Amino acid sequence: MLTRRAFLQRSSLALAAMTSLDAFAATPRPAPLSKFGPLNKPVGLQLWTIRDDVTKDLPAALKAVSAIGYGEVEFAGIPKATTSEVRAMLGDNGLAAPSMHCGMADAQKDLQQRIDYAQAIGARYLVISFPSTADARFKDGNALAAGMTLDDWKWNAEQLNRIGELTRKAGISCGYHNHNMEFRSYDGVVAYDELLRLTDAELVTMELDIAWVVAAGADPLRMLTRHADRISLLHIKDVRKDAKTVLDRVEPQTTEIGNGRVDWPKLFAAMDPQRIRHYFVEQENFERAPLESVKLSFDYLSRLQAGTH
């Protein structure tokens, strides 16, 4: 049952989301010193972070993201705009969209449409953002996280190879984005390791989501160094300092970059700029308007790049 306190919290956040674009546009802000962050690469934003703003007014949302200093965005699926409209919006704001997400379930329905859309907006990666099963037997993400078998993960690996063959024909790379469930162990076999073993490195690259790795109780530094040859994209996402280890349900426990438990200077120092092609800030839980959180994260990464964090 939704308590009055929870209702008020949700209502306040919803109001903040509805007004964040207007408030952001009305507040004078100094121009960012640079759109480049750690690894001397443009700082990207996964647009799921500001999904309410994107739904309300995509042109205004992209303008706000650019004004903060972001140089790249990653679409969370196909936006409600034509490819020519999206290209114009990106160009008007000095943004690039090198990556686009697509769930595995959606890839079973209209994959070619998504490949064509990604190609048309200039994306170089189509990233499978969430796994599925051959029989689609789970009613939601939590049921899937708790119920997937090792055979289900093998099916996902097969599908990734198939998708990679198709994206390669369009000049696009297929990627896979993890949550926490990929780090479940099945009689000593970790699902993520099985995905790496069964996918063709020439067809499938990995987008490592740092927060979900930490939430699963795994070590992101070990992942980045051990699998450096397979990881070319990152979700730069922090977890709250009081976050609990969770493997069997999808429970985001995120905060602004630099406010959580991830040691970002140590992680970035271990990365190879030649292997990590793009990274995208993402956040799923908020105590303020999402655009304000997005700015706090960008500012932290800017300080990290400048050595003044």
mmCIF file of C-alpha atoms in Angstrom, residues 139-293:
data_model
loop_
_atom_site.group_PDB
_atom_site.id
_atom_site.type_symbol
_atom_site.label_atom_id
_atom_site.label_comp_id
_atom_site.label_asym_id
_atom_site.label_seq_id
_atom_site.Cartn_x
_atom_site.Cartn_y
_atom_site.Cartn_z
ATOM 1 C CA LYS A 139 5.718 -11.211 -16.401
ATOM 2 C CA ASP A 140 8.220 -8.502 -15.451
ATOM 3 C CA GLY A 141 11.886 -7.697 -14.931
ATOM 4 C CA ASN A 142 11.997 -8.851 -11.318
ATOM 5 C CA ALA A 143 10.509 -12.225 -12.171
ATOM 6 C CA LEU A 144 13.022 -12.566 -14.987
ATOM 7 C CA ALA A 145 15.947 -11.614 -12.736
ATOM 8 C CA ALA A 146 14.929 -14.246 -10.192
ATOM 9 C CA GLY A 147 13.962 -16.987 -12.621
ATOM 10 C CA MET A 148 16.397 -17.042 -15.524
ATOM 11 C CA THR A 149 18.309 -20.276 -16.022
ATOM 12 C CA LEU A 150 21.742 -20.837 -17.510
ATOM 13 C CA ASP A 151 20.026 -22.128 -20.642
ATOM 14 C CA ASP A 152 18.184 -18.796 -20.882
ATOM 15 C CA TRP A 153 21.513 -16.989 -20.817
ATOM 16 C CA LYS A 154 22.822 -19.288 -23.536
ATOM 17 C CA TRP A 155 19.808 -18.368 -25.656
ATOM 18 C CA ASN A 156 20.578 -14.677 -25.113
ATOM 19 C CA ALA A 157 24.159 -15.258 -26.237
ATOM 20 C CA GLU A 158 22.879 -16.950 -29.408
ATOM 21 C CA GLN A 159 20.586 -14.016 -30.081
ATOM 22 C CA LEU A 160 23.380 -11.512 -29.535
ATOM 23 C CA ASN A 161 25.498 -13.268 -32.142
ATOM 24 C CA ARG A 162 22.559 -13.253 -34.550
ATOM 25 C CA ILE A 163 21.908 -9.566 -33.938
ATOM 26 C CA GLY A 164 25.610 -8.820 -34.315
ATOM 27 C CA GLU A 165 25.607 -10.406 -37.767
ATOM 28 C CA LEU A 166 22.729 -8.149 -38.826
ATOM 29 C CA THR A 167 24.097 -4.936 -37.319
ATOM 30 C CA ARG A 168 27.482 -5.552 -38.932
ATOM 31 C CA LYS A 169 25.820 -5.492 -42.361
ATOM 32 C CA ALA A 170 24.618 -1.969 -41.517
ATOM 33 C CA GLY A 171 28.037 -0.855 -40.309
ATOM 34 C CA ILE A 172 26.911 -0.865 -36.686
ATOM 35 C CA SER A 173 28.240 -2.844 -33.718
ATOM 36 C CA CYS A 174 25.987 -4.869 -31.424
ATOM 37 C CA GLY A 175 26.490 -4.280 -27.721
ATOM 38 C CA TYR A 176 25.129 -5.769 -24.516
ATOM 39 C CA HIS A 177 24.336 -3.739 -21.382
ATOM 40 C CA ASN A 178 24.305 -5.555 -18.052
ATOM 41 C CA HIS A 179 22.180 -5.232 -14.982
ATOM 42 C CA ASN A 180 22.878 -7.083 -11.730
ATOM 43 C CA MET A 181 21.299 -10.426 -12.635
ATOM 44 C CA GLU A 182 24.142 -11.269 -15.022
ATOM 45 C CA PHE A 183 26.364 -11.875 -11.995
ATOM 46 C CA ARG A 184 24.266 -14.699 -10.583
ATOM 47 C CA SER A 185 26.152 -17.965 -10.321
ATOM 48 C CA TYR A 186 24.745 -21.275 -11.548
ATOM 49 C CA ASP A 187 26.709 -24.099 -9.919
ATOM 50 C CA GLY A 188 29.840 -22.000 -10.180
ATOM 51 C CA VAL A 189 29.132 -20.603 -13.665
ATOM 52 C CA VAL A 190 28.530 -16.837 -13.655
ATOM 53 C CA ALA A 191 26.025 -15.727 -16.292
ATOM 54 C CA TYR A 192 28.151 -12.771 -17.421
ATOM 55 C CA ASP A 193 31.152 -15.036 -17.949
ATOM 56 C CA GLU A 194 28.959 -17.349 -20.003
ATOM 57 C CA LEU A 195 27.795 -14.451 -22.178
ATOM 58 C CA LEU A 196 31.410 -13.509 -22.815
ATOM 59 C CA ARG A 197 32.368 -17.099 -23.569
ATOM 60 C CA LEU A 198 29.510 -17.740 -25.993
ATOM 61 C CA THR A 199 29.393 -14.445 -27.874
ATOM 62 C CA ASP A 200 31.706 -13.753 -30.782
ATOM 63 C CA ALA A 201 34.025 -10.857 -29.910
ATOM 64 C CA GLU A 202 33.923 -9.803 -33.560
ATOM 65 C CA LEU A 203 30.145 -9.425 -33.371
ATOM 66 C CA VAL A 204 29.318 -8.393 -29.804
ATOM 67 C CA THR A 205 30.912 -5.808 -27.547
ATOM 68 C CA MET A 206 29.995 -5.010 -23.950
ATOM 69 C CA GLU A 207 28.609 -1.879 -22.352
ATOM 70 C CA LEU A 208 29.574 -2.260 -18.697
ATOM 71 C CA ASP A 209 27.173 -0.601 -16.260
ATOM 72 C CA ILE A 210 29.347 0.222 -13.260
ATOM 73 C CA ALA A 211 26.526 0.679 -10.746
ATOM 74 C CA TRP A 212 24.868 -2.640 -11.534
ATOM 75 C CA VAL A 213 28.230 -4.392 -11.187
ATOM 76 C CA VAL A 214 28.682 -2.868 -7.729
ATOM 77 C CA ALA A 215 25.069 -3.598 -6.744
ATOM 78 C CA ALA A 216 25.664 -7.249 -7.628
ATOM 79 C CA GLY A 217 28.636 -7.395 -5.254
ATOM 80 C CA ALA A 218 31.170 -7.681 -8.075
ATOM 81 C CA ASP A 219 34.312 -5.602 -8.581
ATOM 82 C CA PRO A 220 34.138 -3.142 -11.506
ATOM 83 C CA LEU A 221 37.901 -2.633 -11.482
ATOM 84 C CA ARG A 222 38.435 -6.362 -11.911
ATOM 85 C CA MET A 223 35.858 -6.440 -14.697
ATOM 86 C CA LEU A 224 37.485 -3.543 -16.543
ATOM 87 C CA THR A 225 40.969 -5.035 -16.372
ATOM 88 C CA ARG A 226 40.068 -8.688 -16.878
ATOM 89 C CA HIS A 227 37.772 -8.044 -19.841
ATOM 90 C CA ALA A 228 39.380 -4.922 -21.313
ATOM 91 C CA ASP A 229 39.339 -6.464 -24.781
ATOM 92 C CA ARG A 230 35.540 -6.967 -24.703
ATOM 93 C CA ILE A 231 34.327 -3.703 -23.132
ATOM 94 C CA SER A 232 34.095 -0.623 -25.330
ATOM 95 C CA LEU A 233 31.160 1.284 -23.768
ATOM 96 C CA LEU A 234 30.373 2.254 -20.187
ATOM 97 C CA HIS A 235 27.481 3.472 -18.100
ATOM 98 C CA ILE A 236 29.009 5.828 -15.581
ATOM 99 C CA LYS A 237 26.571 5.381 -12.749
ATOM 100 C CA ASP A 238 27.100 5.633 -8.988
ATOM 101 C CA VAL A 239 25.418 3.681 -6.196
ATOM 102 C CA ARG A 240 24.316 5.060 -2.856
ATOM 103 C CA LYS A 241 26.699 4.503 0.023
ATOM 104 C CA ASP A 242 24.036 2.459 1.814
ATOM 105 C CA ALA A 243 23.221 0.314 -1.233
ATOM 106 C CA LYS A 244 22.550 -3.374 -0.596
ATOM 107 C CA THR A 245 23.846 -6.268 -2.662
ATOM 108 C CA VAL A 246 21.012 -7.526 -4.876
ATOM 109 C CA LEU A 247 21.085 -10.212 -7.578
ATOM 110 C CA ASP A 248 17.563 -11.549 -7.965
ATOM 111 C CA ARG A 249 15.564 -8.371 -8.618
ATOM 112 C CA VAL A 250 16.035 -5.140 -10.535
ATOM 113 C CA GLU A 251 16.309 -2.542 -7.780
ATOM 114 C CA PRO A 252 18.176 0.657 -8.734
ATOM 115 C CA GLN A 253 20.071 2.312 -5.857
ATOM 116 C CA THR A 254 21.700 5.193 -7.673
ATOM 117 C CA THR A 255 22.896 8.715 -6.936
ATOM 118 C CA GLU A 256 24.877 11.468 -8.654
ATOM 119 C CA ILE A 257 28.393 10.657 -9.828
ATOM 120 C CA GLY A 258 30.813 11.320 -6.986
ATOM 121 C CA ASN A 259 28.153 11.135 -4.259
ATOM 122 C CA GLY A 260 28.203 7.349 -3.895
ATOM 123 C CA ARG A 261 30.604 4.553 -3.137
ATOM 124 C CA VAL A 262 32.359 4.121 -6.506
ATOM 125 C CA ASP A 263 36.036 5.161 -6.589
ATOM 126 C CA TRP A 264 35.925 6.975 -9.928
ATOM 127 C CA PRO A 265 39.529 8.245 -10.020
ATOM 128 C CA LYS A 266 40.768 4.697 -9.509
ATOM 129 C CA LEU A 267 38.443 3.277 -12.157
ATOM 130 C CA PHE A 268 39.251 5.851 -14.819
ATOM 131 C CA ALA A 269 42.970 5.441 -14.138
ATOM 132 C CA ALA A 270 42.630 1.745 -15.002
ATOM 133 C CA MET A 271 40.837 2.353 -18.320
ATOM 134 C CA ASP A 272 42.475 2.250 -21.725
ATOM 135 C CA PRO A 273 41.253 5.284 -23.727
ATOM 136 C CA GLN A 274 41.862 3.339 -26.937
ATOM 137 C CA ARG A 275 39.472 0.580 -25.866
ATOM 138 C CA ILE A 276 36.740 2.619 -24.130
ATOM 139 C CA ARG A 277 35.089 4.390 -27.043
ATOM 140 C CA HIS A 278 32.182 6.136 -25.294
ATOM 141 C CA TYR A 279 30.714 6.479 -21.821
ATOM 142 C CA PHE A 280 27.316 7.700 -20.677
ATOM 143 C CA VAL A 281 26.208 9.083 -17.332
ATOM 144 C CA GLU A 282 23.029 7.450 -16.048
ATOM 145 C CA GLN A 283 20.935 7.787 -12.896
ATOM 146 C CA GLU A 284 17.643 6.178 -11.917
ATOM 147 C CA ASN A 285 16.819 7.470 -8.409
ATOM 148 C CA PHE A 286 16.460 11.168 -7.618
ATOM 149 C CA GLU A 287 16.202 13.540 -4.679
ATOM 150 C CA ARG A 288 16.082 16.595 -6.964
ATOM 151 C CA ALA A 289 15.037 17.422 -10.527
ATOM 152 C CA PRO A 290 16.806 14.991 -12.891
ATOM 153 C CA LEU A 291 18.448 17.794 -14.906
ATOM 154 C CA GLU A 292 19.987 19.161 -11.711
ATOM 155 C CA SER A 293 21.376 15.712 -10.918
#
